[in-house]
Tab-separated table of C-alpha atoms and ligand atoms in Angstrom:
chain	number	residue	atom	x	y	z
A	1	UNK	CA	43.548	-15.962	-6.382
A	2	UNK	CA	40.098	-17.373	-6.916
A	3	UNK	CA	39.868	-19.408	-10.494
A	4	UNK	CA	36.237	-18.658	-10.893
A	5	UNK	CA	34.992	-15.725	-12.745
A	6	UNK	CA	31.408	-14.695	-13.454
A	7	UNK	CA	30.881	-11.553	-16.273
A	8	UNK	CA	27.117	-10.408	-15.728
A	9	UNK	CA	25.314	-7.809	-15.541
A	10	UNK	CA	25.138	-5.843	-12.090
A	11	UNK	CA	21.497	-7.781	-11.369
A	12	UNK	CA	20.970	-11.020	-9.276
A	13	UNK	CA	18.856	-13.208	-12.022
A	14	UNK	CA	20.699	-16.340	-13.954
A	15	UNK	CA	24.630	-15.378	-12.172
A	16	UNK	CA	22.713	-16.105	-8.399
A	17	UNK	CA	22.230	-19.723	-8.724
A	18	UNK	CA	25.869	-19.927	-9.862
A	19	UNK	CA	26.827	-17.833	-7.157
A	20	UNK	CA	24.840	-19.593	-5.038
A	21	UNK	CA	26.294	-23.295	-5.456
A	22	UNK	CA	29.995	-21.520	-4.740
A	23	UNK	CA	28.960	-19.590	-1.576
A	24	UNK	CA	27.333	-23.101	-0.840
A	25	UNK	CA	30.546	-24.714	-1.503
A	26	UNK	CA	32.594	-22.410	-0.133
A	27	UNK	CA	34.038	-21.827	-3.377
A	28	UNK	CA	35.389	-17.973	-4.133
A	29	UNK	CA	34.978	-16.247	-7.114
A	30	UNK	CA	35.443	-12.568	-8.837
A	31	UNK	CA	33.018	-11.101	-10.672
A	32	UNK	CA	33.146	-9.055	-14.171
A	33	UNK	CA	30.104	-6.675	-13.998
A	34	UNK	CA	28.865	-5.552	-17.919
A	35	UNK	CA	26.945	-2.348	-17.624
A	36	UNK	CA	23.615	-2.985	-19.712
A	37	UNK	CA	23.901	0.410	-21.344
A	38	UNK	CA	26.730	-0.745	-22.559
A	39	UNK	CA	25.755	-3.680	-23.583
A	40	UNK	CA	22.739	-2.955	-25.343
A	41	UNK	CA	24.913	0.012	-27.282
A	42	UNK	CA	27.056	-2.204	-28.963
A	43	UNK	CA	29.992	-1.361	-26.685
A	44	UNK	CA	30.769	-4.660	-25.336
A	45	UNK	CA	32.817	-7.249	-27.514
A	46	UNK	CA	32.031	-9.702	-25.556
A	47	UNK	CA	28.359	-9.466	-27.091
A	48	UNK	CA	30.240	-11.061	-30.222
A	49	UNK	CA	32.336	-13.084	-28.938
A	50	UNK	CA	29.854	-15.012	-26.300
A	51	UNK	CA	29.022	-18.345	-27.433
A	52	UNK	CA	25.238	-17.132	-27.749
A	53	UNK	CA	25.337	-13.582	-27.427
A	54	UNK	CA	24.075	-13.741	-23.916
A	55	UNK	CA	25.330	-13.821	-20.727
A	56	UNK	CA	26.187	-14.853	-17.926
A	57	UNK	CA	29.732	-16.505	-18.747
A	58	UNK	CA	31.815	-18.283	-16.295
A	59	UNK	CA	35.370	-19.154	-16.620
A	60	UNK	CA	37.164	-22.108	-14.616
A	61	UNK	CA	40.703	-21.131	-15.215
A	62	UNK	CA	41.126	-20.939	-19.298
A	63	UNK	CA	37.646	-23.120	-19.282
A	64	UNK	CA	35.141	-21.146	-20.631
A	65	UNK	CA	31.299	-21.907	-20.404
A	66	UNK	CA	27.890	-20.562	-21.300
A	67	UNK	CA	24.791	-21.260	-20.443
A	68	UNK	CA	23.408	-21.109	-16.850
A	69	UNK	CA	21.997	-24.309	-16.584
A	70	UNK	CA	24.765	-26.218	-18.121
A	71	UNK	CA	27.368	-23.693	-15.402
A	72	UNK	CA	25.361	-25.258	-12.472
A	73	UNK	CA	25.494	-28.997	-13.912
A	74	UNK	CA	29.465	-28.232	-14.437
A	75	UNK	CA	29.917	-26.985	-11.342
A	76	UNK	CA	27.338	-29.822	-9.900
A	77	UNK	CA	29.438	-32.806	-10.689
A	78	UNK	CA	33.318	-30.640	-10.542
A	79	UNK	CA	31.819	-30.104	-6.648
A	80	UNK	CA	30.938	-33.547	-6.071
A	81	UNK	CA	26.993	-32.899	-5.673
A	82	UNK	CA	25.399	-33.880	-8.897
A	83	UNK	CA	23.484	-37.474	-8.835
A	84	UNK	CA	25.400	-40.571	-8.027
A	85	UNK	CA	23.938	-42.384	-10.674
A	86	UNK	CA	21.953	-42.089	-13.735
A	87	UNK	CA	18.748	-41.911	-12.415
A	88	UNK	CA	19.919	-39.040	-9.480
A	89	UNK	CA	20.898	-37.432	-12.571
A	90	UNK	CA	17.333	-37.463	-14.134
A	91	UNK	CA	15.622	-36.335	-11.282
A	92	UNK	CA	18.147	-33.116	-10.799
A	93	UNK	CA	17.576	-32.522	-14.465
A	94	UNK	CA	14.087	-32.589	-13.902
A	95	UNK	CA	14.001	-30.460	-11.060
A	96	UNK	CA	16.041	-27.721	-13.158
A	97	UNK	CA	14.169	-28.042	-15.960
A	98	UNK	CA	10.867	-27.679	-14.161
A	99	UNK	CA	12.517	-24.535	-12.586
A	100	UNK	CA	13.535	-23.355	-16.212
A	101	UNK	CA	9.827	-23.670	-17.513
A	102	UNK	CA	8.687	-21.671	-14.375
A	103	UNK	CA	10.969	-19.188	-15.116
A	104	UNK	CA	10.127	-18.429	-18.667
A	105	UNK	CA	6.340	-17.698	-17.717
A	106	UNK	CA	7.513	-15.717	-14.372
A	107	UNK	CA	9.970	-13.517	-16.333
A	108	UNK	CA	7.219	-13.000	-18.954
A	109	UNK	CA	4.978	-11.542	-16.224
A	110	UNK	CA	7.675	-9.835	-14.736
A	111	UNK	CA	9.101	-7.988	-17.579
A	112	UNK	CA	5.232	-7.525	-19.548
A	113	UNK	CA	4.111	-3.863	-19.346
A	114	UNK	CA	0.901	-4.470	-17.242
A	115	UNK	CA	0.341	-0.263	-18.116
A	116	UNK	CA	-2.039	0.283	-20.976
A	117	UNK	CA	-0.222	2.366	-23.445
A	118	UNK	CA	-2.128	3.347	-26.043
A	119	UNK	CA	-6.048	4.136	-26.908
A	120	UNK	CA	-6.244	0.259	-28.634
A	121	UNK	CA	-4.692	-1.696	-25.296
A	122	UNK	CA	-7.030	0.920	-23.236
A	123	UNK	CA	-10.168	0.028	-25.096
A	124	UNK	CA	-9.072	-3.869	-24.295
A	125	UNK	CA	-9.310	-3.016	-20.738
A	126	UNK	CA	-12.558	-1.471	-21.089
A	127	UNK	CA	-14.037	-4.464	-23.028
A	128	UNK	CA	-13.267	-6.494	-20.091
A	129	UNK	CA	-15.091	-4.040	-17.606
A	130	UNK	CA	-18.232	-4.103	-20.054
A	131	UNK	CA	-17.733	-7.877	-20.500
A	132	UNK	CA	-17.632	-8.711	-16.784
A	133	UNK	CA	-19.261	-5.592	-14.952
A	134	UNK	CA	-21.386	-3.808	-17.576
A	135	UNK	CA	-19.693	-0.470	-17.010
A	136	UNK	CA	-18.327	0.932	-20.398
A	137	UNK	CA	-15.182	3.114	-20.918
A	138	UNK	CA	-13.836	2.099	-17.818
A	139	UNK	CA	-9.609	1.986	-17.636
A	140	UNK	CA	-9.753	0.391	-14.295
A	141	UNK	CA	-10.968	0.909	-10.456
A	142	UNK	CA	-8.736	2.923	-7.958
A	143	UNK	CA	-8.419	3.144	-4.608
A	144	UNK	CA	-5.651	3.381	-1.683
A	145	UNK	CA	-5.152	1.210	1.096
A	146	UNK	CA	-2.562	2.171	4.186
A	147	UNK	CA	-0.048	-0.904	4.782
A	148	UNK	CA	0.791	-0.702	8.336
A	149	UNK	CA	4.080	-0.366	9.280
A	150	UNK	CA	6.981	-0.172	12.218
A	151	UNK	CA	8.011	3.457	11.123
A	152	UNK	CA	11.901	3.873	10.734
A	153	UNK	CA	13.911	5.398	13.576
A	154	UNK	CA	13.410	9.318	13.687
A	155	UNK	CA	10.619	9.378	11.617
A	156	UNK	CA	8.577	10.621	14.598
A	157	UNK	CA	5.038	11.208	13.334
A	158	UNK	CA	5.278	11.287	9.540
A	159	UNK	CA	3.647	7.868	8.914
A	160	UNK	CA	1.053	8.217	11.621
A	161	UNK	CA	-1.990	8.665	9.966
A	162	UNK	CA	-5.630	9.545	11.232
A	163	UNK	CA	-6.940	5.773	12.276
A	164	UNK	CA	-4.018	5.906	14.538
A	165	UNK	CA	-1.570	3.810	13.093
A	166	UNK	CA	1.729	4.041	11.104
A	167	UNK	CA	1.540	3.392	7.667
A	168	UNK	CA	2.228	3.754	3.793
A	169	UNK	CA	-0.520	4.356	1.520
A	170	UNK	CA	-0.231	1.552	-1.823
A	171	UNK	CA	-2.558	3.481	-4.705
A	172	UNK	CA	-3.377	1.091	-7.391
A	173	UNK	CA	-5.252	1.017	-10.095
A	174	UNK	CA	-6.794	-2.489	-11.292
A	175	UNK	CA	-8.346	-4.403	-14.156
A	176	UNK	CA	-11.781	-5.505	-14.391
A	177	UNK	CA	-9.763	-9.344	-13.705
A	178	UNK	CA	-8.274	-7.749	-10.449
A	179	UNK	CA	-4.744	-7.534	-11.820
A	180	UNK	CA	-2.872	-4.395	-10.832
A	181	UNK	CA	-2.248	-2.258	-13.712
A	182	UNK	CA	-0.585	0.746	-11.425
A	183	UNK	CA	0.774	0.719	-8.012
A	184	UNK	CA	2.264	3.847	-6.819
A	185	UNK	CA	3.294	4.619	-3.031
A	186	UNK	CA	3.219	7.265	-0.801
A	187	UNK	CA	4.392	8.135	2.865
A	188	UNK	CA	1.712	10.040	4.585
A	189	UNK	CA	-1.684	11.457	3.302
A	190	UNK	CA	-4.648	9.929	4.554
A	191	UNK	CA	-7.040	10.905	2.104
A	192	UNK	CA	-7.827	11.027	-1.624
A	193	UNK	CA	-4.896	13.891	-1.979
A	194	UNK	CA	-2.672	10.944	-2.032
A	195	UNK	CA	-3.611	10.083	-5.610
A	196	UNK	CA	-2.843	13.723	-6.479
A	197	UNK	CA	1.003	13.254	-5.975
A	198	UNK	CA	0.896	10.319	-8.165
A	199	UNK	CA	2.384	9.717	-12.011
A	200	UNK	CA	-0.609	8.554	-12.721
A	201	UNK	CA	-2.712	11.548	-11.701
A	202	UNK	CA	-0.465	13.747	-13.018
A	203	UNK	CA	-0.292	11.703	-16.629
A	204	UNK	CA	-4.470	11.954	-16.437
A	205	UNK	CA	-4.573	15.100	-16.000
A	206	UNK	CA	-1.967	16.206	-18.455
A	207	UNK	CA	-3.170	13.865	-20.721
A	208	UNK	CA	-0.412	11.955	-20.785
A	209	UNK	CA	-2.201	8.738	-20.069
A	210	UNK	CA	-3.477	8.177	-24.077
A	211	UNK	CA	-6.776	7.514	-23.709
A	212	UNK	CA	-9.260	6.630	-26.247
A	213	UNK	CA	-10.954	9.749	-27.679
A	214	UNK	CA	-14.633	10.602	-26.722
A	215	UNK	CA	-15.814	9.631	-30.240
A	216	UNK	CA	-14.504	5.911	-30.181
A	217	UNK	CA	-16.187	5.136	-26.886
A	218	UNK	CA	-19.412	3.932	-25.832
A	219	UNK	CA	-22.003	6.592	-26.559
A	220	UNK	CA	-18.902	9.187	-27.594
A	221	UNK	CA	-18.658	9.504	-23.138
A	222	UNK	CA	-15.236	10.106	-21.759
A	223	UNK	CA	-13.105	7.196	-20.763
A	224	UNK	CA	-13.385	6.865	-17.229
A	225	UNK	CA	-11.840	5.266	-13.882
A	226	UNK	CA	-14.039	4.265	-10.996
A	227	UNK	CA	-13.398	5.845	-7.355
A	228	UNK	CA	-15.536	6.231	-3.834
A	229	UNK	CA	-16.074	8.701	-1.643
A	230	UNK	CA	-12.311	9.662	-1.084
A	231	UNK	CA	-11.238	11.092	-4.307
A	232	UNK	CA	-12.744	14.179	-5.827
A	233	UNK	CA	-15.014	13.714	-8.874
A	234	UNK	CA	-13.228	14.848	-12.289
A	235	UNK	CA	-14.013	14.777	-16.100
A	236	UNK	CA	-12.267	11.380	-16.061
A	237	UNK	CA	-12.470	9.918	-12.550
A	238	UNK	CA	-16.276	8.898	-11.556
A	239	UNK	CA	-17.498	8.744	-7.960
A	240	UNK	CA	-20.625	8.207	-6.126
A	241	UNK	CA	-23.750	10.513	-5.706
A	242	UNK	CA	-23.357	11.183	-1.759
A	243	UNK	CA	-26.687	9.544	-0.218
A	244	UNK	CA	-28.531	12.512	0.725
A	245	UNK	CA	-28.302	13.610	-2.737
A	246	UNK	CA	-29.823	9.988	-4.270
A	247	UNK	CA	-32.377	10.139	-7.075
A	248	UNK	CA	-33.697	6.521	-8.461
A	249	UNK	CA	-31.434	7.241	-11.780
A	250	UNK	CA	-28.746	8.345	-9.638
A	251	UNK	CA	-28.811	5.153	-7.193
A	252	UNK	CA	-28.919	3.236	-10.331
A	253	UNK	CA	-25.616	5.058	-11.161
A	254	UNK	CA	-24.021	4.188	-7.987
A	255	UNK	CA	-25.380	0.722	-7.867
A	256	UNK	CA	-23.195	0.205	-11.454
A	257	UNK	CA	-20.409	2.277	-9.864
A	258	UNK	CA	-19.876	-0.074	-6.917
A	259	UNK	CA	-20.478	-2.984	-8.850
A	260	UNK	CA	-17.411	-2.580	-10.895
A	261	UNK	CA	-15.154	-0.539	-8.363
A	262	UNK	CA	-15.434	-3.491	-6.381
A	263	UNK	CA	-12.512	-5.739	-8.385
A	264	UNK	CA	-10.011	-2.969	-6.595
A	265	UNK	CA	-11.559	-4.127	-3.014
A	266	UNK	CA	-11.071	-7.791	-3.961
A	267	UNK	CA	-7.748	-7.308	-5.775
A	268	UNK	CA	-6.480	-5.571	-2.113
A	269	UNK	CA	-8.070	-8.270	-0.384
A	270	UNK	CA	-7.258	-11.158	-2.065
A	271	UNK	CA	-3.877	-10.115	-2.192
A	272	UNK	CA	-3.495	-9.436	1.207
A	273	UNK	CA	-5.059	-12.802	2.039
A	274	UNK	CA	-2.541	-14.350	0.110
A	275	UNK	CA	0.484	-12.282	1.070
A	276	UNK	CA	0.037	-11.904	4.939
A	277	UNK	CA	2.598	-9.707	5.625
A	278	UNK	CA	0.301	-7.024	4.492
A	279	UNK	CA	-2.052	-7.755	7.567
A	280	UNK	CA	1.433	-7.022	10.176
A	281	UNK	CA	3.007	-4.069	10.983
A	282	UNK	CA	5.946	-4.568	8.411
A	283	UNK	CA	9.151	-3.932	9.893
A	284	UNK	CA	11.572	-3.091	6.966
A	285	UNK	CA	13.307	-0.198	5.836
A	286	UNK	CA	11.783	1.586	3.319
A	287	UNK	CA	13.744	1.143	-0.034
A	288	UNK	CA	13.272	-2.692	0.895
A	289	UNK	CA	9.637	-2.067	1.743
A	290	UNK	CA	9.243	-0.640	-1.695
A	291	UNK	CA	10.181	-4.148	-3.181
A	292	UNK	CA	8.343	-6.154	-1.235
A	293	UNK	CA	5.171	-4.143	-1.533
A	294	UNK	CA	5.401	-4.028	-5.344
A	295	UNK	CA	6.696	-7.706	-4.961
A	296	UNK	CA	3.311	-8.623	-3.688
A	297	UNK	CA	1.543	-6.841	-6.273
A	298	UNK	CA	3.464	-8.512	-9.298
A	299	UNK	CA	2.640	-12.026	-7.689
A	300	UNK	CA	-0.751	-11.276	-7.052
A	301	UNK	CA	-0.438	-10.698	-10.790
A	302	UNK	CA	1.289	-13.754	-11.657
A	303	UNK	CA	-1.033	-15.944	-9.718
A	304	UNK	CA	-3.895	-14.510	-11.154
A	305	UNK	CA	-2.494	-15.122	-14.411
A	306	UNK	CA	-1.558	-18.470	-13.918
A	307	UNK	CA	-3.929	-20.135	-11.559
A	308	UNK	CA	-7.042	-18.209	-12.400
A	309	UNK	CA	-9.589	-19.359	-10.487
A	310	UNK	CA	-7.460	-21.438	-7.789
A	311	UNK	CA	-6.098	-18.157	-6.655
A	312	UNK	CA	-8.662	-16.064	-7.265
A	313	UNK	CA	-12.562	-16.101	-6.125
A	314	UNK	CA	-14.845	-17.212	-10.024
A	315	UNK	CA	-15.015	-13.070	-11.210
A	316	UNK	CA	-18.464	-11.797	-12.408
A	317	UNK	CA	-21.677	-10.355	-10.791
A	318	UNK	CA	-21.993	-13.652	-9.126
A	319	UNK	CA	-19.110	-13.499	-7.277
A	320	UNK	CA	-19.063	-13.317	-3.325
A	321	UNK	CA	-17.605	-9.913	-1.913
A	322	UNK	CA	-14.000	-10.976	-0.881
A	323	UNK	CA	-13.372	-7.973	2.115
A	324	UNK	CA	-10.535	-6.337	1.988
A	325	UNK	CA	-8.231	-6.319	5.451
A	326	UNK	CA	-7.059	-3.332	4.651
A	327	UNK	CA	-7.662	0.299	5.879
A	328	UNK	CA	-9.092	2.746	3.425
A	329	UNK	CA	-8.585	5.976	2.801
A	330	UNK	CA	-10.054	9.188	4.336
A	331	UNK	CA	-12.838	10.552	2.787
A	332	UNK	CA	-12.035	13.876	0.773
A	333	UNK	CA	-12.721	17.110	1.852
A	334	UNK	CA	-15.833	18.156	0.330
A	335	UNK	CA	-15.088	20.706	-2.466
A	336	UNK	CA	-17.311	21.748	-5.900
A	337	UNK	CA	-16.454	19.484	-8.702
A	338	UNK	CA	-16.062	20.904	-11.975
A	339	UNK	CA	-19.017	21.302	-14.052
A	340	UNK	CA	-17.795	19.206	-17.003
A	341	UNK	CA	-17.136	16.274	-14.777
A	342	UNK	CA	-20.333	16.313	-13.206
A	343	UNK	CA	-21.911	16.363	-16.760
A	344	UNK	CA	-19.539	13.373	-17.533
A	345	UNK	CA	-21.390	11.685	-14.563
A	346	UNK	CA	-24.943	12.678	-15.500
A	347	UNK	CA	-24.584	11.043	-18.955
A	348	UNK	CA	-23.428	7.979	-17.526
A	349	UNK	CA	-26.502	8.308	-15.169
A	350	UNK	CA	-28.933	8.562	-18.123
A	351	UNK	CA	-26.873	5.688	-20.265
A	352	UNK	CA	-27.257	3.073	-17.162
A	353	UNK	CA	-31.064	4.127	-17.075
A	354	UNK	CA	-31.452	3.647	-20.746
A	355	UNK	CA	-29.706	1.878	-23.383
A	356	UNK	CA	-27.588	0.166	-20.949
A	357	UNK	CA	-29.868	-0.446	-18.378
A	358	UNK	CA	-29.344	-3.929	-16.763
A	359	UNK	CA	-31.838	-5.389	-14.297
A	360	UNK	CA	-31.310	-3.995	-11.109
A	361	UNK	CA	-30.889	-6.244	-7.587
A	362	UNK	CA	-33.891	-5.854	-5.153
A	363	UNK	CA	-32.454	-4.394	-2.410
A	364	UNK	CA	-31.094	-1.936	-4.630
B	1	LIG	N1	19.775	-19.710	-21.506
B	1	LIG	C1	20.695	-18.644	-21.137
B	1	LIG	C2	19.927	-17.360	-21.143
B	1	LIG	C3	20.866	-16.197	-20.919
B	1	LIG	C4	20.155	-14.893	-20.970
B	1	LIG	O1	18.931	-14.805	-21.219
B	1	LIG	N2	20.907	-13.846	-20.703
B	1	LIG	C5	20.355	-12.506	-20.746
B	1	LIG	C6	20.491	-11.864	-19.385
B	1	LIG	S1	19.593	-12.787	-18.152
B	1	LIG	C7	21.194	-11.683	-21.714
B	1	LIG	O2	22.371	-11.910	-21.873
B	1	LIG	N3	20.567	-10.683	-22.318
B	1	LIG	C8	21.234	-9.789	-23.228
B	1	LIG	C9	21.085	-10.206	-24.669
B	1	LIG	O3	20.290	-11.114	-24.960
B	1	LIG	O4	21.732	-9.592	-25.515
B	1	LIG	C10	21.296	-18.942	-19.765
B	1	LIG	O5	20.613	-19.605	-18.953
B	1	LIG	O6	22.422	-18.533	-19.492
């Protein structure tokens, strides 16, 4: 019988480096597993009994510890590989407590709801669009990019898609500071469509999203996301005026349009930069693709969070274009948009040509 004993819960987090150091040490152990449900309903008395409330535990026979850190320096110097004198010691406790500090901030980002809940946290987002881009009401930039892929045996020609690869499509919408605030995922559709068969989409157009009301915004216009030529134009999703169609006030329009859709571009593209993997034909199966797609997308956040401008290009009009390796999307089929939504785009045409006109580039 092994002596150890870890009680967790059924997740990886502060029980892996324990685990870790015994698999390293060839050490066996059982495991306790405390179903969080459970937990967090008062059903567990271990939740009073725990030293601080929290777990994991670890038992060594009838030895009974708490505390992660303080397992791993038990377990350090029972096994033989802690420090072999005072100053080793230092340096491991360094090393740990660097980790520890690391940790705090990553969990922070990891666990923070990057999704705008409510008409005050969407407004936030919005005063960062006007700040930085001078477009007003704005939740965020979408777009879709396809992440190549090996497709998985017997999936014949359901992730081929029209530029003649396999792929995934990654939908995303992002913040005026490039972070993504939504990533959603789907298997096959080339085009705008995609977007359709996402939460999102359907929480916009159910109004499920909470946006601000018409009368708190800029001008009392309807709060609005930024897309190109592949979605469809809607009351709350503003696109481009097709070329042939261009008017000075309306090239002025798209001129703002691009301006501030570009952060999704440069969020794709700086993220695929960073994370390479996105530039290969990923050869996983799909529930692990899943992570490591949306694992890209939280560090992406996290790095943009914590090194600013070391990770990230200086944001702002000034900023150079960073391309994006990745393959758009289709463009839509052409269809009628709805009246409303092309009235939603006219006001903003007649806004950006009057009270918030901003002087325009010359080769615009
Ligand atoms: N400093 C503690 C932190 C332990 C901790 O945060 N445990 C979390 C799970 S990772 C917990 O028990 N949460 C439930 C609760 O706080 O009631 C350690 O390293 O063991």
């Amino acid at each position: 019988m092994p002596e150890y004993r870890i009680t967790y819960f059924p997740i990886r987090a502060r029980a892996e480096p324990i685990r870790l150091l015994l698999a390293d040490q060839g050490a066996s152990w059982t495991e306790d597993e405390v179903q969080l449900n459970d937990w967090w309903a008062g059903k567990c008395e271990l939740k009073k009994t725990a030293v601080f409330g929290q777990l994991p535990q670890f038992q060594d026979g009838d030895f009974v510890l708490y505390q992660s850190n303080t397992i791993l320096r038990y377990l350090g110097s029972k096994f033989g590989i802690a420090g072999s004198n005072n100053q080793e010691n230092a340096f491991i406790d360094m090393v740990n407590d660097g980790v520890e500090d690391l940790r705090q901030k990553y969990s922070r980002l990891i666990f923070i709801e990057y999704f705008p809940s409510t008409p005050q946290e969407w407004q936030t987002v919005a005063s960062q669009f006007a700040a930085h881009w001078d477009f007003p009401n704005c939740g965020g930039a979408i777009d879709g990019k396809h992440v190549r892929i090996v497709p998985p045996p017997h999936s014949g020609s359901y992730y081929w898609n029209y530029k003649g690869f396999h792929s995934v499509v990654l939908m995303a919408v992002v913040s005026a500071q490039c972070d993504f605030l939504y990533v959603g995922k789907n298997g096959r559709m080339s085009d705008g469509g995609v977007f359709r068969q996402t939460e999102f989409c359907h929480r916009l157009i159910t109004g499920g999203l909470d946006l601000p009301p018409d009368a708190e915004n800029v001008e009392g216009l309807p709060f609005v996301f930024l897309v190109d030529e592949a979605f469809g134009l809607s009351d709350h999703l503003m696109k481009p005026f097709p070329q042939r169609t261009l008017t000075p006030e309306r090239r002025v329009f798209n001129y703002r349009l691009a301006r501030a859709r570009r952060v999704v571009e440069s969020a794709f593209g700086i993220m695929a930069s960073r994370f390479r993997l996105l530039l290969t034909a990923i050869n996983l199966a799909e529930y692990k693709l899943n992570y490591v797609i949306l694992c890209c997308c939280i560090l992406h956040n996290f790095l943009r969070k914590l090194s600013g401008n070391q990770y990230l290009q200086p944001i702002g009009p000034e900023a150079g274009l960073i391309l994006p390796e990745l393959t758009g999307l289709d463009h839509a089929l052409p269809g009628l948009a709805p009246q409303t939504a092309r009235e939603v785009r006219d006001h903003y045409v007649s806004y950006f040509n009057g009270r918030g006109a901003i002087p325009m580039p010359a080769d615009q």
